[in-house]
Amino acid sequence: MAATPGATTEKAPAAGAGEVEGEHVKPFTPEKAKEIIMSLQQPAIFCNMAFDWPAQHWTVNHLSEVLRGKQIRFRMGMKRTDTVPQFETTCGSVEAALEDFLSWNCDQPTMSGPFRDYDHSKFWAYADYKYFVSLFDDKADIFQDVIWSDFGFPGRNGRESTLWIGSMGAHTPCHLDSYGCNLVFQVQGRKRWHLFPPEDTPFLYPTRIPYEESSVFSKINVVNPDLKRFPQFCKARRHMVTLNPGQVLFVPRHWWHYVESIDPVTVSINSWIELEEDHQARVEEAITRMLVCALKTAEDPHNTGAWLNPTEVGETSHEVNCRYLNRAVSALFDHYRTSKVVEIQALRTSREDVKKEGSDVHSRTEVEQTGGQDLVLGTGKQEAASPFGPDLVPVILSSEEVPSERGGRFEGDGKDFVGKDGEHSGKLHCTKRQRMMSKSEDAIVEQIASNSTAPSQTFISTDDLLDCLVNPQVTRIVAQLLIQGRSLWF
């Protein structure tokens, strides 16, 4: 394979051997990959960046040998085409070893074992959100099998990663992640990703019930939407792609996503990359947690399982949540102080460099004036070239339309939405924040207008109130006001 600009040549070791087999070319240096990740605002697939990762051999069979009977929690969902999302609070669960999962997934009748109550023809199983540090607590050396440093994050490996193992049909409901951006390495099988840009949030009808820190769910089953109940969803811009083994998907901050396993067995590894915006986002999440827990606990103090995701295992008392909010605000200001010191130091260094450079200007100017008559100094910035190509494929706007009637399932395979050699016809998502916010505000007005013709609801539930109070746009404003008021004391 011919080298592309910015490529780096590496020698790929055989799995577990560490011996050089030959030269392989990666299309992007770690520095270039990170530059792309930190600037790109559209989902994209990196190709040929993880061919030498030992983790590429982490099939379920291999992992079952590594874990040797370790019990893992599987979420059990139904293979159905309902218009209601299958949130974790409505799913069953099974504690089982990977060997048990493999036996059950052979689609043979199981009269015993942990999966005995779940007919394989009617259910799917998903071991999701399995943090490496918990799963491989006695096998720390395995962390080195995942090499996120290839994407410009030195020292980042499996320790900061999460494992996902699923059967066909296993999926996560449509949601956005409050923190960071996401890198997803597909190891075994294929997954279909449905993605929607942040500015389409009003069309996704966000909710915080069930509550899970850092996850904002959509009320809509995006593969089988109820457009009579959620008419604004037809305006959402679906981007769809099928992620194949060996590929790494980049999901930018706050992009909504619904992910489904479309092969009998799938294995994925992901890592959430921290961003500058996360410091304020933690304050927003703390506000959300306090409101949700206060109102829902007051409504029914003995039934937290109905609204609290099983992943939330911490105490939910008001006192604990208040401490959590104060820690988030303190951490934000600590970050501000540190950033300010670094900024001042950088400014001083920059001024010293300018002074030093200025002392040499006179002598250089004389040389340029005598020998550089044809020299032309550019005054404008050169337009940045598109990073897309055969090794970085954009996830573009789906050409499929959402079903127009209730019960019509979305069945696109994602293959038609990526052009040849990474070309695409959709616009890149490099929208300015101001434009994004105004668009969202317009959408809210339209949503209210469209709902005004519906029959009036005489009863407003706690969840209805919460959906307004902890809407991401509202908590962002509340966090900003809280931070502004607190800053008066510093």
XYZ file of C-alpha atoms in Angstrom:
490
model
C 0.000 0.000 0.000
C 1.408 3.350 -0.993
C 2.211 5.801 1.765
C -0.042 8.818 2.123
C 1.046 12.253 3.336
C 1.818 12.199 7.040
C 2.053 8.416 7.111
C 4.233 6.555 9.542
C 5.989 3.262 8.918
C 5.758 0.679 11.672
C 6.846 -2.900 12.069
C 3.901 -5.028 13.167
C 4.666 -7.820 15.635
C 2.963 -11.186 15.348
C 0.263 -11.725 17.960
C 2.006 -12.367 21.240
C 5.381 -12.834 19.629
C 6.839 -9.354 19.310
C 8.825 -10.381 16.214
C 9.106 -8.208 13.156
C 7.249 -9.636 10.195
C 7.653 -6.773 7.784
C 6.969 -3.135 7.225
C 3.440 -1.800 7.344
C 2.298 1.701 6.654
C -0.206 3.514 8.807
C -1.998 6.311 6.968
C -1.715 8.864 9.793
C 0.935 9.676 12.365
C -0.349 9.868 15.954
C -0.014 13.647 15.797
C -2.051 13.894 12.596
C -4.701 11.476 13.877
C -5.144 13.532 17.042
C -5.329 16.737 15.017
C -8.156 15.219 12.983
C -9.980 13.958 16.077
C -9.767 17.266 17.918
C -10.956 19.329 14.945
C -13.387 17.115 13.031
C -17.053 17.660 13.865
C -18.430 14.859 11.721
C -18.295 11.094 12.425
C -15.656 9.284 10.390
C -14.076 5.845 10.106
C -10.326 5.352 10.396
C -9.026 2.430 8.332
C -5.662 0.647 8.592
C -4.825 2.207 11.954
C -5.130 -0.856 14.218
C -3.871 -3.740 12.065
C -1.021 -4.438 14.503
C -3.012 -4.205 17.729
C -2.972 -7.496 19.667
C -6.609 -6.717 20.542
C -7.602 -7.413 16.933
C -7.576 -11.105 17.930
C -9.969 -10.642 20.833
C -12.800 -12.814 19.579
C -15.321 -14.094 22.107
C -13.653 -17.526 21.958
C -10.288 -15.970 22.798
C -11.757 -13.846 25.599
C -13.505 -16.857 27.125
C -10.099 -18.526 27.465
C -8.563 -15.391 28.971
C -11.354 -14.820 31.491
C -11.752 -18.530 32.349
C -15.255 -18.658 33.728
C -15.423 -15.135 35.141
C -19.038 -14.062 35.675
C -20.195 -11.166 33.497
C -23.520 -9.366 33.541
C -25.483 -9.612 30.272
C -28.431 -7.369 29.499
C -31.277 -9.390 27.964
C -33.603 -7.696 25.470
C -36.329 -8.876 23.151
C -36.028 -9.228 19.397
C -39.099 -7.179 18.553
C -40.147 -4.233 16.419
C -41.935 -2.122 19.021
C -41.896 1.665 18.737
C -40.831 2.010 22.384
C -37.059 1.993 23.123
C -35.751 -0.930 25.169
C -34.148 0.934 28.030
C -32.013 -0.970 30.492
C -34.654 -0.545 33.210
C -37.046 -2.693 31.156
C -34.534 -5.429 30.291
C -33.687 -8.569 32.209
C -30.168 -9.553 33.156
C -28.055 -12.680 33.470
C -24.788 -13.317 35.282
C -22.845 -15.777 33.152
C -19.441 -16.765 31.816
C -18.562 -16.248 28.160
C -18.636 -20.040 27.717
C -22.307 -19.985 28.743
C -22.975 -17.156 26.301
C -21.317 -19.066 23.447
C -23.346 -22.205 24.178
C -26.605 -20.249 24.311
C -25.718 -18.304 21.167
C -25.479 -21.544 19.153
C -29.281 -21.322 18.948
C -29.810 -24.720 20.510
C -32.475 -25.361 23.163
C -31.001 -24.742 26.626
C -32.689 -26.543 29.513
C -30.065 -25.551 32.071
C -27.515 -22.836 32.687
C -27.895 -19.108 33.311
C -29.617 -18.411 29.970
C -32.256 -21.146 30.377
C -35.119 -18.634 30.780
C -34.305 -16.822 27.537
C -35.240 -18.338 24.199
C -32.446 -17.470 21.773
C -34.927 -16.982 18.948
C -36.721 -14.276 20.960
C -33.951 -12.584 22.961
C -30.574 -10.964 22.476
C -27.769 -10.682 25.029
C -25.420 -7.736 25.536
C -22.427 -7.498 27.876
C -22.056 -3.728 27.625
C -20.029 -1.078 29.449
C -17.487 -3.617 30.747
C -14.568 -1.568 32.007
C -11.199 -3.241 31.499
C -9.973 -2.347 34.987
C -12.833 -4.378 36.496
C -12.962 -7.149 33.936
C -9.212 -7.813 33.789
C -8.370 -6.744 37.351
C -5.829 -9.564 37.743
C -4.433 -9.346 34.197
C -3.130 -5.795 33.919
C -0.668 -6.732 31.164
C -3.598 -7.183 28.793
C -4.169 -3.422 28.833
C -1.239 -3.059 26.414
C -3.192 -4.922 23.702
C -5.137 -1.738 22.978
C -2.950 1.081 21.616
C -4.865 4.357 21.594
C -1.480 6.098 21.518
C -1.586 5.478 17.748
C -4.276 8.173 17.693
C -2.116 10.720 19.499
C -2.963 9.948 23.126
C 0.327 8.768 24.703
C -0.029 6.126 27.398
C -3.711 5.553 26.671
C -4.544 1.848 26.397
C -6.991 -0.712 27.725
C -6.950 0.841 31.174
C -9.108 3.662 29.790
C -11.254 1.358 27.646
C -14.580 -0.458 27.731
C -15.534 -3.830 26.220
C -18.838 -4.656 24.496
C -19.933 -8.206 23.580
C -23.303 -8.907 21.986
C -25.439 -11.342 20.024
C -27.374 -10.416 16.897
C -29.905 -7.684 17.597
C -28.205 -6.463 20.765
C -28.299 -2.691 20.848
C -28.097 0.495 22.888
C -31.065 2.884 22.698
C -30.435 6.187 20.974
C -28.543 8.553 23.283
C -25.786 11.133 23.447
C -22.783 11.071 25.773
C -22.409 14.155 27.960
C -18.641 13.793 28.245
C -15.894 13.647 25.651
C -15.741 12.228 22.170
C -15.650 8.531 21.367
C -13.259 6.156 19.565
C -14.658 2.687 18.821
C -12.538 -0.230 17.598
C -14.553 -3.035 16.003
C -12.950 -6.420 16.738
C -15.438 -9.135 15.732
C -18.647 -8.989 13.710
C -20.319 -5.868 12.380
C -22.335 -3.116 14.010
C -24.735 -0.695 12.409
C -24.525 2.878 13.679
C -27.335 5.435 13.353
C -26.003 8.913 14.193
C -27.633 12.344 14.466
C -25.866 15.729 14.863
C -26.081 17.723 18.125
C -28.146 20.491 16.557
C -30.926 17.930 15.928
C -31.395 17.406 19.679
C -34.931 18.944 19.755
C -36.009 16.446 17.094
C -34.780 13.505 19.204
C -37.054 14.343 22.190
C -34.380 14.042 24.905
C -35.165 12.575 28.307
C -33.202 11.792 31.478
C -35.486 8.931 32.485
C -34.033 6.404 32.898
C -31.286 8.354 34.634
C -27.673 7.482 33.947
C -24.868 9.937 34.492
C -23.429 11.185 31.191
C -26.181 9.625 29.029
C -29.071 11.635 27.587
C -31.581 9.242 26.051
C -34.085 9.780 23.264
C -37.735 8.851 23.769
C -37.742 7.509 20.224
C -36.928 4.079 18.884
C -35.059 5.512 15.901
C -35.249 2.286 13.871
C -39.025 2.112 14.306
C -40.243 5.605 15.220
C -43.760 6.551 16.214
C -44.136 9.682 14.103
C -47.646 10.358 15.337
C -46.302 10.811 18.853
C -42.966 12.346 17.810
C -43.662 14.237 14.553
C -40.527 16.416 14.726
C -38.297 13.347 14.362
C -38.883 13.395 10.613
C -36.618 16.475 10.532
C -33.690 14.678 12.160
C -30.757 14.044 9.829
C -29.781 10.406 10.124
C -26.199 9.413 9.313
C -25.708 5.684 9.043
C -22.741 3.366 8.609
C -21.788 -0.272 9.143
C -18.615 -0.644 11.191
C -16.491 -3.629 10.137
C -13.740 -5.503 12.035
C -10.452 -3.619 12.064
C -12.052 -0.204 11.636
C -12.131 2.592 14.226
C -15.127 4.917 14.334
C -14.752 8.464 15.604
C -17.923 9.886 17.200
C -17.668 13.646 17.897
C -18.939 15.233 21.086
C -22.715 15.166 21.633
C -23.575 13.206 18.486
C -26.616 11.033 19.125
C -26.152 7.340 18.323
C -28.087 4.093 18.214
C -25.857 1.021 17.822
C -26.981 -2.479 16.837
C -25.150 -5.786 16.374
C -25.941 -7.225 12.947
C -23.828 -10.399 13.123
C -24.271 -13.461 15.392
C -21.417 -12.282 17.643
C -19.885 -8.836 17.968
C -16.980 -7.508 20.025
C -16.106 -3.805 20.301
C -13.653 -1.759 22.347
C -14.129 1.939 22.964
C -12.525 4.824 24.811
C -14.061 8.179 25.650
C -11.562 10.968 25.067
C -11.735 13.805 27.577
C -12.379 17.298 26.229
C -12.098 20.824 27.607
C -15.888 21.139 27.650
C -16.194 18.222 30.091
C -15.416 20.430 33.087
C -18.639 22.408 32.687
C -20.511 19.301 31.538
C -19.814 17.706 34.940
C -21.503 20.649 36.636
C -24.485 20.235 34.306
C -24.644 16.520 35.118
C -24.473 17.218 38.847
C -27.428 19.617 38.542
C -29.319 17.005 36.543
C -28.607 14.279 39.077
C -29.796 16.442 41.972
C -33.077 17.346 40.251
C -33.860 13.864 38.962
C -33.127 12.141 42.259
C -35.017 14.713 44.330
C -38.189 14.660 42.276
C -38.281 10.951 41.467
C -37.469 9.900 45.032
C -40.198 12.190 46.355
C -42.626 10.634 43.902
C -41.819 7.048 44.940
C -38.982 6.578 47.455
C -39.147 2.770 47.280
C -38.968 2.192 43.521
C -35.713 3.653 42.233
C -35.342 0.696 39.857
C -38.090 2.150 37.675
C -36.098 5.263 36.795
C -32.477 4.669 37.834
C -30.323 2.708 35.402
C -28.674 -0.407 36.921
C -25.285 1.123 36.040
C -25.907 3.821 38.669
C -24.906 2.063 41.873
C -24.014 5.048 44.059
C -26.168 6.595 46.770
C -28.766 9.056 45.524
C -29.528 11.030 48.692
C -29.828 14.811 48.432
C -26.856 15.269 50.766
C -24.605 13.108 48.596
C -25.785 14.795 45.410
C -25.166 18.238 46.923
C -21.576 17.255 47.734
C -21.208 15.923 44.196
C -22.356 19.273 42.773
C -19.953 21.213 44.974
C -17.047 18.972 43.954
C -17.894 19.471 40.288
C -17.962 23.265 40.677
C -14.709 23.277 42.697
C -13.010 21.079 40.105
C -14.141 23.473 37.366
C -12.575 26.469 39.128
C -9.416 24.520 39.904
C -9.160 23.828 36.198
C -9.745 27.509 35.405
C -6.946 28.532 37.757
C -4.525 25.975 36.326
C -5.423 26.943 32.769
C -4.892 30.612 33.581
C -1.425 29.954 35.000
C -0.470 27.914 31.932
C -1.886 30.614 29.671
C 0.130 33.341 31.420
C 3.317 31.256 31.234
C 2.745 30.602 27.535
C 2.125 34.312 26.945
C 5.371 35.245 28.690
C 7.301 32.682 26.668
C 5.719 33.973 23.488
C 6.707 37.571 24.325
C 10.291 36.517 25.021
C 10.426 34.710 21.685
C 9.084 37.798 19.918
C 11.737 40.005 21.546
C 14.477 37.551 20.641
C 13.248 37.285 17.081
C 12.952 41.071 16.817
C 16.650 41.530 17.510
C 17.465 39.590 14.349
C 14.909 41.278 12.118
C 17.121 44.164 10.956
C 19.915 41.959 9.645
C 17.495 39.517 7.987
C 15.588 42.386 6.353
C 18.723 43.647 4.647
C 19.406 40.233 3.146
C 15.816 39.849 1.966
C 15.794 43.307 0.367
C 18.944 42.667 -1.636
C 18.448 39.065 -2.627
C 14.756 38.484 -2.474
C 13.209 40.747 -5.084
C 10.904 37.978 -6.305
C 9.802 36.917 -2.793
C 6.064 37.189 -2.178
C 4.830 37.006 1.421
C 1.390 35.422 1.807
C -1.028 37.385 3.942
C -3.953 34.955 3.970
C -4.258 31.520 5.526
C -4.092 28.604 3.149
C -7.368 26.702 3.124
C -6.994 23.402 4.935
C -7.192 20.350 2.708
C -9.892 17.791 3.441
C -8.509 14.919 5.546
C -10.871 12.413 3.934
C -9.673 9.653 1.655
C -9.485 5.853 1.523
C -8.181 5.679 5.115
C -10.552 8.228 6.660
C -14.117 7.748 5.466
C -16.798 10.259 6.504
C -20.140 9.035 7.798
C -22.574 10.985 5.671
C -26.241 11.844 5.647
C -28.417 8.823 4.984
C -30.273 8.796 1.673
C -33.036 6.757 3.285
C -36.140 8.405 4.698
C -37.597 7.490 8.058
C -40.745 5.328 7.905
C -43.785 7.480 7.373
C -46.188 5.218 9.220
C -46.115 3.727 12.681
C -44.588 0.257 12.716
C -42.311 0.690 9.688
C -38.838 -0.454 10.720
C -35.730 1.255 9.371
C -33.665 -1.427 7.632
C -30.880 0.332 5.702
C -27.569 -1.552 5.718
C -25.344 1.498 5.870
C -23.315 0.507 2.815
C -24.827 3.038 0.442
C -23.897 6.032 2.535
C -20.136 6.047 2.024
C -18.841 7.124 -1.345
C -16.009 5.580 -3.311
C -12.589 6.201 -1.768
C -14.143 8.178 1.046
C -15.869 10.755 -1.155
C -19.167 12.089 0.062
C -21.889 14.432 -1.020
C -23.037 15.686 2.376
C -21.869 18.874 4.062
C -19.295 18.661 6.843
C -20.574 19.480 10.314
C -18.400 22.474 11.171
C -21.306 24.603 12.412
C -20.604 27.580 14.649
C -22.062 27.282 18.162
C -24.142 30.441 17.706
C -25.722 29.077 14.554
C -26.290 25.727 16.190
C -28.064 27.256 19.179
C -30.320 29.480 17.095
C -31.265 26.484 14.999
C -32.127 24.511 18.108
C -34.211 27.360 19.483
C -36.141 27.579 16.213
C -36.743 23.852 16.399
C -38.158 24.125 19.928
C -40.563 26.837 18.786
C -41.649 24.656 15.876
C -42.092 21.698 18.194
C -44.319 23.729 20.527
C -46.319 24.983 17.569
C -46.823 21.481 16.199
C -47.963 20.200 19.581
C -50.433 23.017 20.104
C -53.004 21.292 17.928
C -52.846 18.086 19.945
C -55.483 17.307 22.589
C -54.698 19.095 25.852
C -53.178 17.033 28.649
C -54.765 17.749 32.025
C -52.121 15.858 34.000
C -48.433 16.762 34.035
C -46.311 13.958 35.442
C -43.018 14.204 37.294
C -41.295 12.897 34.165
C -42.928 15.617 32.043
C -41.567 18.255 34.405
C -38.132 16.646 34.515
C -37.894 16.500 30.730
C -38.140 20.297 30.760
C -35.985 20.991 33.817
C -33.106 18.742 32.798
C -33.227 19.347 29.076
C -29.541 19.658 28.023
C -30.080 23.249 26.889
C -31.654 24.222 30.215
C -28.982 22.594 32.400
C -26.316 24.302 30.297
C -27.841 27.705 31.095
C -28.303 26.823 34.787
C -24.674 25.682 35.013
C -23.466 28.898 33.415
C -25.520 31.028 35.842
C -24.297 28.976 38.796
C -20.679 29.320 37.703
C -21.047 33.065 37.121
C -22.516 33.568 40.579
C -19.861 31.429 42.217
C -17.045 33.227 40.393
C -17.868 36.434 42.282
C -16.269 34.819 45.320
C -12.937 34.202 43.566
